[in-house]
PDB file of C-alpha atoms in Angstrom:
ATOM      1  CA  UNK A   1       9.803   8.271  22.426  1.00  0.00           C
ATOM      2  CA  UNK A   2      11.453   9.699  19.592  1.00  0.00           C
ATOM      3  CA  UNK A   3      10.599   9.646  15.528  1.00  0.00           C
ATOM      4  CA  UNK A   4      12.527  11.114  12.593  1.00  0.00           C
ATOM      5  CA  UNK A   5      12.386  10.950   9.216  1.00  0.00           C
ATOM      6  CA  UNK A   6      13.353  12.237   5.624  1.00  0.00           C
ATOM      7  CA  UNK A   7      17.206  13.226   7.180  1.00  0.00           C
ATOM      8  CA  UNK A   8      18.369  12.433   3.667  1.00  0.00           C
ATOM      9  CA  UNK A   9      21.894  12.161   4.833  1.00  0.00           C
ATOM     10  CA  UNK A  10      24.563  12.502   2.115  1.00  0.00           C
ATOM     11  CA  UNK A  11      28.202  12.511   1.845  1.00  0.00           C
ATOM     12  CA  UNK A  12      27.007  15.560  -0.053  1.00  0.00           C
ATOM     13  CA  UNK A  13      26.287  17.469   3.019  1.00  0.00           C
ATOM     14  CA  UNK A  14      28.145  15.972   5.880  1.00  0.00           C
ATOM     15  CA  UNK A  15      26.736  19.078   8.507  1.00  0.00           C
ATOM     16  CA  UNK A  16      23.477  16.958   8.549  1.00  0.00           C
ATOM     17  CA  UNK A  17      25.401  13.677   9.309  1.00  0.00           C
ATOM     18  CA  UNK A  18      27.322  15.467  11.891  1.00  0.00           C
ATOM     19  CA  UNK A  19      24.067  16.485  13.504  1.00  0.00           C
ATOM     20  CA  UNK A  20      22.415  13.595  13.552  1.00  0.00           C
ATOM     21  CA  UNK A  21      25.808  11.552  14.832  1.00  0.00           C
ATOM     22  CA  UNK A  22      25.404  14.530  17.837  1.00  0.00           C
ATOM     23  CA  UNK A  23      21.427  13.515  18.468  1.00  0.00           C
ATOM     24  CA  UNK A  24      21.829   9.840  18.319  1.00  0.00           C
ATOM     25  CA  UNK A  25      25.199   9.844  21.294  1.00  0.00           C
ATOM     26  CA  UNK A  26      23.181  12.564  23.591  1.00  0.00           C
ATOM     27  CA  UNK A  27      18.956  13.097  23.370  1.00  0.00           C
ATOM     28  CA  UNK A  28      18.496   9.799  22.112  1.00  0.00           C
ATOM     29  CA  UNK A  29      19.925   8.188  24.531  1.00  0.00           C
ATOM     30  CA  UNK A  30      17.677   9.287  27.058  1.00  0.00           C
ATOM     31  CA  UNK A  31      14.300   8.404  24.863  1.00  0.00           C
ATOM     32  CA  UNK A  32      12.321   5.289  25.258  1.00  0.00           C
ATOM     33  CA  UNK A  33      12.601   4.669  21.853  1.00  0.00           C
ATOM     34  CA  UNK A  34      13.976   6.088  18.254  1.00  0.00           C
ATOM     35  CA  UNK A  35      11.079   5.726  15.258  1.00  0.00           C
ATOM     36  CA  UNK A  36      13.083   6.330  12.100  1.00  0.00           C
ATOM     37  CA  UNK A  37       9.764   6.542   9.609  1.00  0.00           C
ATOM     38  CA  UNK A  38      11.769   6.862   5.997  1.00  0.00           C
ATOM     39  CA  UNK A  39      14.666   8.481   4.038  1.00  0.00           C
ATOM     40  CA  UNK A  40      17.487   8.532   6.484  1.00  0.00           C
ATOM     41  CA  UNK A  41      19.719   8.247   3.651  1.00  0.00           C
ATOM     42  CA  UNK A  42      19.188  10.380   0.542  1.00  0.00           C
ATOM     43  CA  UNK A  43      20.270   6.941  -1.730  1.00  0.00           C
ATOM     44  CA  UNK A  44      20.276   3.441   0.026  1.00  0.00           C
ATOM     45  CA  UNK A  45      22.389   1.700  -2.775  1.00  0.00           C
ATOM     46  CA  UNK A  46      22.509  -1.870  -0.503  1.00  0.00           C
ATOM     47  CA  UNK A  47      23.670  -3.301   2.621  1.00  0.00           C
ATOM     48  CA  UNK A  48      27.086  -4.121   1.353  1.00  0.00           C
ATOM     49  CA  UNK A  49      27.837  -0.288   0.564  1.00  0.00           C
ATOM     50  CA  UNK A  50      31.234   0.245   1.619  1.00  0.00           C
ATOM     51  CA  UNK A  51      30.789   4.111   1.736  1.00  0.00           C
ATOM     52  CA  UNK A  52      33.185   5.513   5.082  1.00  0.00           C
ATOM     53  CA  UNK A  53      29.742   7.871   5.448  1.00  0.00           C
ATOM     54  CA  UNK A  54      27.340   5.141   5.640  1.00  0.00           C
ATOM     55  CA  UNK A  55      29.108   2.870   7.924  1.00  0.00           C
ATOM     56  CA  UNK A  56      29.663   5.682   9.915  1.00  0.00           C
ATOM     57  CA  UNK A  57      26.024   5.793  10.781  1.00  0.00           C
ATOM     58  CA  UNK A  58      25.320   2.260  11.120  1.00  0.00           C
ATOM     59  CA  UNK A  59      28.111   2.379  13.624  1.00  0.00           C
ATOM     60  CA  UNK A  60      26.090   4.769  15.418  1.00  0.00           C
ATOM     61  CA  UNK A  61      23.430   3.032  15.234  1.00  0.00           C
ATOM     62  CA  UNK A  62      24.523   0.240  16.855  1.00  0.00           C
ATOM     63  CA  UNK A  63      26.047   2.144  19.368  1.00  0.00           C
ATOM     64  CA  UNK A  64      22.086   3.260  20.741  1.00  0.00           C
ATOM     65  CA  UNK A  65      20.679   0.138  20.392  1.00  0.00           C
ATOM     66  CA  UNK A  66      23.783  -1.355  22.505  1.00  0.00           C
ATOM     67  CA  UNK A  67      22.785   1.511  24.981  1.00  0.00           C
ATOM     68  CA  UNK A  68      19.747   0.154  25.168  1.00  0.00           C
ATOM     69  CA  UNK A  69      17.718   2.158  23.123  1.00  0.00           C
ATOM     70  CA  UNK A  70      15.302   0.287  20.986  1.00  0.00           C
ATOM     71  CA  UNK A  71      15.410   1.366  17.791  1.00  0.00           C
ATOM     72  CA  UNK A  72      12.681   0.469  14.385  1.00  0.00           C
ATOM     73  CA  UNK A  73      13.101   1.842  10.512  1.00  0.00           C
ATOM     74  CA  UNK A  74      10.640   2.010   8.239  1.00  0.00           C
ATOM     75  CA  UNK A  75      11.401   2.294   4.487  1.00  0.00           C
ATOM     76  CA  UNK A  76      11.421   5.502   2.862  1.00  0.00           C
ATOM     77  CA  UNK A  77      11.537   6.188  -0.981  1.00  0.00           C
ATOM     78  CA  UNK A  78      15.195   6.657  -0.268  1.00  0.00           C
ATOM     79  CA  UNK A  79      16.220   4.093   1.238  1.00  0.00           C
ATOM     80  CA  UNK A  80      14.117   1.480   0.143  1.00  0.00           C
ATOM     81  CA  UNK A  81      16.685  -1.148  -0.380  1.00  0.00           C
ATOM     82  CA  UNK A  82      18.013  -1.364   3.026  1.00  0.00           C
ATOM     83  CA  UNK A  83      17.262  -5.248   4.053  1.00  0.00           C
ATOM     84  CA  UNK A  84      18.185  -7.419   6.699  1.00  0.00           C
ATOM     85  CA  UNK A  85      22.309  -6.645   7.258  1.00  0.00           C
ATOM     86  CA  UNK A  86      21.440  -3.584   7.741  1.00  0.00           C
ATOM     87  CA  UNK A  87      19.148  -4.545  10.451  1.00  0.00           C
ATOM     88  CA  UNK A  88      21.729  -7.240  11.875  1.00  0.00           C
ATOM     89  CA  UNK A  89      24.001  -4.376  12.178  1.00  0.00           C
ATOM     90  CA  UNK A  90      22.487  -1.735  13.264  1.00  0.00           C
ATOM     91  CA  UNK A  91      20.107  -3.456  15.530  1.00  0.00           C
ATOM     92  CA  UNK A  92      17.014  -1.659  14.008  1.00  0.00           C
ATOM     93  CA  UNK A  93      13.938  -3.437  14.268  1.00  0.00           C
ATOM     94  CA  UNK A  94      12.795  -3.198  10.435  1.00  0.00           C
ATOM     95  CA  UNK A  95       8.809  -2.488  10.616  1.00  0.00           C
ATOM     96  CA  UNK A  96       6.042  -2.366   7.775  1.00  0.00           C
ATOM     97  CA  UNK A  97       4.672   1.095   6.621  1.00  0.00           C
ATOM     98  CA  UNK A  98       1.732   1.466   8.563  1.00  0.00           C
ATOM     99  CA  UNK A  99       2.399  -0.076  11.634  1.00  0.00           C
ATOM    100  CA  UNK A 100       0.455   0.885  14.430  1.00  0.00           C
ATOM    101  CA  UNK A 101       2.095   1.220  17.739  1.00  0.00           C
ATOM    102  CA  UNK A 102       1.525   2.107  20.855  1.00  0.00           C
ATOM    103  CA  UNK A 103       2.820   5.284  22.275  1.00  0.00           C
ATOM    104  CA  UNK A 104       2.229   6.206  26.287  1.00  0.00           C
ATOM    105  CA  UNK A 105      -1.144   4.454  26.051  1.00  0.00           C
ATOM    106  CA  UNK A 106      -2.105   5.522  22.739  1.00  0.00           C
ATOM    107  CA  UNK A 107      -2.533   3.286  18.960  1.00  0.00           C
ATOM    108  CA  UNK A 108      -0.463   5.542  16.783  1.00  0.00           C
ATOM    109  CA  UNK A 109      -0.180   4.563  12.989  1.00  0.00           C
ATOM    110  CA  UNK A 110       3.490   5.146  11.205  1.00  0.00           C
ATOM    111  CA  UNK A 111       3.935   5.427   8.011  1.00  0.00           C
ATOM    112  CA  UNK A 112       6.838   6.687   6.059  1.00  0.00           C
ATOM    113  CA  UNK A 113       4.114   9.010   3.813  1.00  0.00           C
ATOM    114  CA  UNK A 114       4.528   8.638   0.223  1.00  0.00           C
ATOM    115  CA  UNK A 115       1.583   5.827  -0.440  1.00  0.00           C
ATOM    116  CA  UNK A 116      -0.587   8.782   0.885  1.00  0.00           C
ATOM    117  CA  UNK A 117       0.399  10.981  -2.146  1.00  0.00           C
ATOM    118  CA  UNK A 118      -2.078   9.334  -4.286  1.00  0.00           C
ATOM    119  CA  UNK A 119      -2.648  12.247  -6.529  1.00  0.00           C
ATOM    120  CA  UNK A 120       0.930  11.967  -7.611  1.00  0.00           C
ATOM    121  CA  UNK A 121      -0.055   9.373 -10.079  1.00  0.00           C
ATOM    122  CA  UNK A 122       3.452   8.647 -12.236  1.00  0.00           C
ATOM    123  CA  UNK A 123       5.193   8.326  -8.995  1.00  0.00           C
ATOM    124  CA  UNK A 124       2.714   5.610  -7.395  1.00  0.00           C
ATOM    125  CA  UNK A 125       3.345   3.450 -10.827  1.00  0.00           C
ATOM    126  CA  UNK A 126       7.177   3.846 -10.494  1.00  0.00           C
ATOM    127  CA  UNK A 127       6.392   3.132  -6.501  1.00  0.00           C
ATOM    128  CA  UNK A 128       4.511  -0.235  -7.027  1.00  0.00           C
ATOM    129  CA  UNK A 129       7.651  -1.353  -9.923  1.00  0.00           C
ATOM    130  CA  UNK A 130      10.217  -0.708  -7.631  1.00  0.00           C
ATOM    131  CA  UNK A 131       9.023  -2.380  -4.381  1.00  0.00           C
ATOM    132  CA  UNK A 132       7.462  -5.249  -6.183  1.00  0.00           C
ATOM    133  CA  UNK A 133       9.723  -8.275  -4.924  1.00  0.00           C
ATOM    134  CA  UNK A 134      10.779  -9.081  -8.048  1.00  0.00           C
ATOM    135  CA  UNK A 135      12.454  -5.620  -8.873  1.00  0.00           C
ATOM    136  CA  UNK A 136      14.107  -5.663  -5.332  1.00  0.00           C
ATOM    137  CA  UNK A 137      15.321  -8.818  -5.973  1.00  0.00           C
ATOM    138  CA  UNK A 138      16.734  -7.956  -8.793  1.00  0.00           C
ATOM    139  CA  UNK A 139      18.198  -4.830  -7.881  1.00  0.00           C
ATOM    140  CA  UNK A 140      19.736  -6.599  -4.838  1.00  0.00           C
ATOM    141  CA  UNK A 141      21.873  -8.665  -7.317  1.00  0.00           C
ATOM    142  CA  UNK A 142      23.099  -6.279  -9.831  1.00  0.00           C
ATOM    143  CA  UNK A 143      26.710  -4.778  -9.112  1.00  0.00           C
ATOM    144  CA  UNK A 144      27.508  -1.989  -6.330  1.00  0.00           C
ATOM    145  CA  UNK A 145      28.155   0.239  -9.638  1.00  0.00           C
ATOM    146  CA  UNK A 146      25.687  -0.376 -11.730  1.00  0.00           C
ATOM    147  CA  UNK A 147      23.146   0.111  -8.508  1.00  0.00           C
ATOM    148  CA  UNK A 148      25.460   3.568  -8.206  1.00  0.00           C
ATOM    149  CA  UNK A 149      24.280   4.375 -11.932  1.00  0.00           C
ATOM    150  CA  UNK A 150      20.969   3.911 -11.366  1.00  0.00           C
ATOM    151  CA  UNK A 151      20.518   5.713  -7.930  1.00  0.00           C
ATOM    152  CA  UNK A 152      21.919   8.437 -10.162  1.00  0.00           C
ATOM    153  CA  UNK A 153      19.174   8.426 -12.672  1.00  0.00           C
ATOM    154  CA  UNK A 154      16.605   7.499 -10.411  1.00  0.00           C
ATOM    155  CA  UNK A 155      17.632  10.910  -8.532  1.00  0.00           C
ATOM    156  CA  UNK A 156      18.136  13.222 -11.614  1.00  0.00           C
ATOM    157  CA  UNK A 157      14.354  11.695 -12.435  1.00  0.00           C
ATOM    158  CA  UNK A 158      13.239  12.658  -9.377  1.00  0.00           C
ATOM    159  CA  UNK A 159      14.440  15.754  -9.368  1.00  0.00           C
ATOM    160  CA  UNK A 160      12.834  16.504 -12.877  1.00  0.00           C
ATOM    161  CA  UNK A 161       9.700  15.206 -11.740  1.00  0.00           C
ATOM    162  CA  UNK A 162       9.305  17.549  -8.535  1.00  0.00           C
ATOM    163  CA  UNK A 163      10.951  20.979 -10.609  1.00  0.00           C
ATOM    164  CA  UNK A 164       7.500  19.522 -13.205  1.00  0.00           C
ATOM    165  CA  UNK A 165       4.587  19.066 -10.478  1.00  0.00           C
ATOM    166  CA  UNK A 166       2.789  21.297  -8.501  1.00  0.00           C
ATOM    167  CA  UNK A 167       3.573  20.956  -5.322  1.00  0.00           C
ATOM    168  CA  UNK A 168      -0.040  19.920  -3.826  1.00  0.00           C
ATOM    169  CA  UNK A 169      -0.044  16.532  -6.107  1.00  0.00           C
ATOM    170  CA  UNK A 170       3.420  15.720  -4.454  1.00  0.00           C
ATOM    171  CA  UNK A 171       1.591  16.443  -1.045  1.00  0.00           C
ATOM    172  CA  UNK A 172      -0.642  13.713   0.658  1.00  0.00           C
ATOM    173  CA  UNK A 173      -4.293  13.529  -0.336  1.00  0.00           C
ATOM    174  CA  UNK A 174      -6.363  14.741   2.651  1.00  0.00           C
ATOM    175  CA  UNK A 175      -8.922  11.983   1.378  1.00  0.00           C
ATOM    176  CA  UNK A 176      -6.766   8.928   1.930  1.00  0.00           C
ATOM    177  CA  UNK A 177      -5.286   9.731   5.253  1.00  0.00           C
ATOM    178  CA  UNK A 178      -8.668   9.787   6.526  1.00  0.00           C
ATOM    179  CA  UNK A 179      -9.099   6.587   5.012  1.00  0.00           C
ATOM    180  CA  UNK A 180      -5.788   5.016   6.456  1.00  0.00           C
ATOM    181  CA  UNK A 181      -6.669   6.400   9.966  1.00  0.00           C
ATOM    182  CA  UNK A 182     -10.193   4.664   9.310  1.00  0.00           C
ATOM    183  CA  UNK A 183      -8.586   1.391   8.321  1.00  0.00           C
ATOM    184  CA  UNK A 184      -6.181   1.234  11.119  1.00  0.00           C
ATOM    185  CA  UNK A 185      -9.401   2.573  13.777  1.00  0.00           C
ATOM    186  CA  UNK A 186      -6.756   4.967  15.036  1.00  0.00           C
ATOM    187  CA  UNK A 187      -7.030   8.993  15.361  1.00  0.00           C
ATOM    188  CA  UNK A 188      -3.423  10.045  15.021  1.00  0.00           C
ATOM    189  CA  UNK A 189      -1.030   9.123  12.271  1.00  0.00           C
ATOM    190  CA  UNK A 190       2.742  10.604  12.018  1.00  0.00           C
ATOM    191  CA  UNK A 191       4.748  10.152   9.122  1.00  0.00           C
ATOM    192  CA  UNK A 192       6.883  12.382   6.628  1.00  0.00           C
ATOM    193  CA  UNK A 193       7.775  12.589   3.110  1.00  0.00           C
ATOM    194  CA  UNK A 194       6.379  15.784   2.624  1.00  0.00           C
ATOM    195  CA  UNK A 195       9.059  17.794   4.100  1.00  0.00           C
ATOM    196  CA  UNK A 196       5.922  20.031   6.292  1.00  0.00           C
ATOM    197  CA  UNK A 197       6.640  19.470   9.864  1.00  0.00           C
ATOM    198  CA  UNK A 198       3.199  20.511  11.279  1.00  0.00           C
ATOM    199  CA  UNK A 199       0.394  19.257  13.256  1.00  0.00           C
ATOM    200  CA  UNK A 200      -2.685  18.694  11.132  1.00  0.00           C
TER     201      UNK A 200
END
């Protein structure tokens, strides 16, 4: 079983595509499963995206879930508009954050990691605005450009706000992944946002 996250991919930077394109067509076909936990894209402006780049990867997508490989996504902070085309297309399974699953015999919660960065106040108010269902809906029905503009602000914001915070309020709060490991009544949680590949 395999899990990624936080790839980021971006015409910007079409090595990490290329990479990714090489994973999917040769280790991942061999896995059990691919767990994509959040932020494969840098910017998820919609399903209806046109972008050569980003149809390039749902194409490959599809391509390991017609292999055979099952496949699930979980929303990042990225890519949080990605809805149910993108599902049809790819074949990806879309799953909550914090789904628990079982892996070889084990209850394993996944989470994409940002609700855990509760000390990072500002962000978790922007957070619950732009998932609330109204807000998606709306953003779902404005115009492939004007989403365009705002992915643009929303990422020059988000850039300003990380260059402005220290870096252990952008990290998870110790405190509330014990808490979402005691909710769930599981001992191991994976997830990413925080750019720290590590066992803790």
């Amino acid at each position: 079983t395999l899990l990624v996250s936080d790839l980021h991919l971006d015409p910007a930077t079409p090595a990490i595509a290329r990479q990714f394109v090489e994973f999917l067509r040769n280790e991942a076909r061999a896995a059990r499963a691919l767990y994509i936990l959040g932020d494969l894209f840098e910017v998820w402006l919609g399903d209806d995206d046109p972008d050569p780049a980003v149809r390039s990867i749902v194409t490959e997508l599809r391509a390991l879930r017609d292999a055979g490989v099952p496949t699930y996504f979980i929303h990042g902070n990225r890519d949080f508009l990605i809805g149910s085309r993108f599902a049809a297309e790819t074949g990806c399974t879309l799953l909550d954050d914090g789904t628990i699953v079982d892996l070889h015999g084990e209850r394993v919660l996944l989470m994409h990691g940002d609700v855990l960065c509760t000390a990072d106040t500002s962000y978790q108010r922007l957070r619950k605005i732009l998932r609330s269902p109204l807000t998606l809906f709306v953003l779902r029905h404005l115009g492939l450009e004007t989403r365009r503009k705002l992915g643009r602000k929303l990422r020059a914001g988000s850039q300003m706000h990380v260059g402005a915070t220290a870096a252990e309020i952008m990290d998870v709060t110790p405190s509330e992944v014990v808490d979402s490991l005691r909710r769930a009544r599981v001992s191991t949680l994976v997830h990413g946002h925080t750019h720290r590949p590590a066992i803790h």
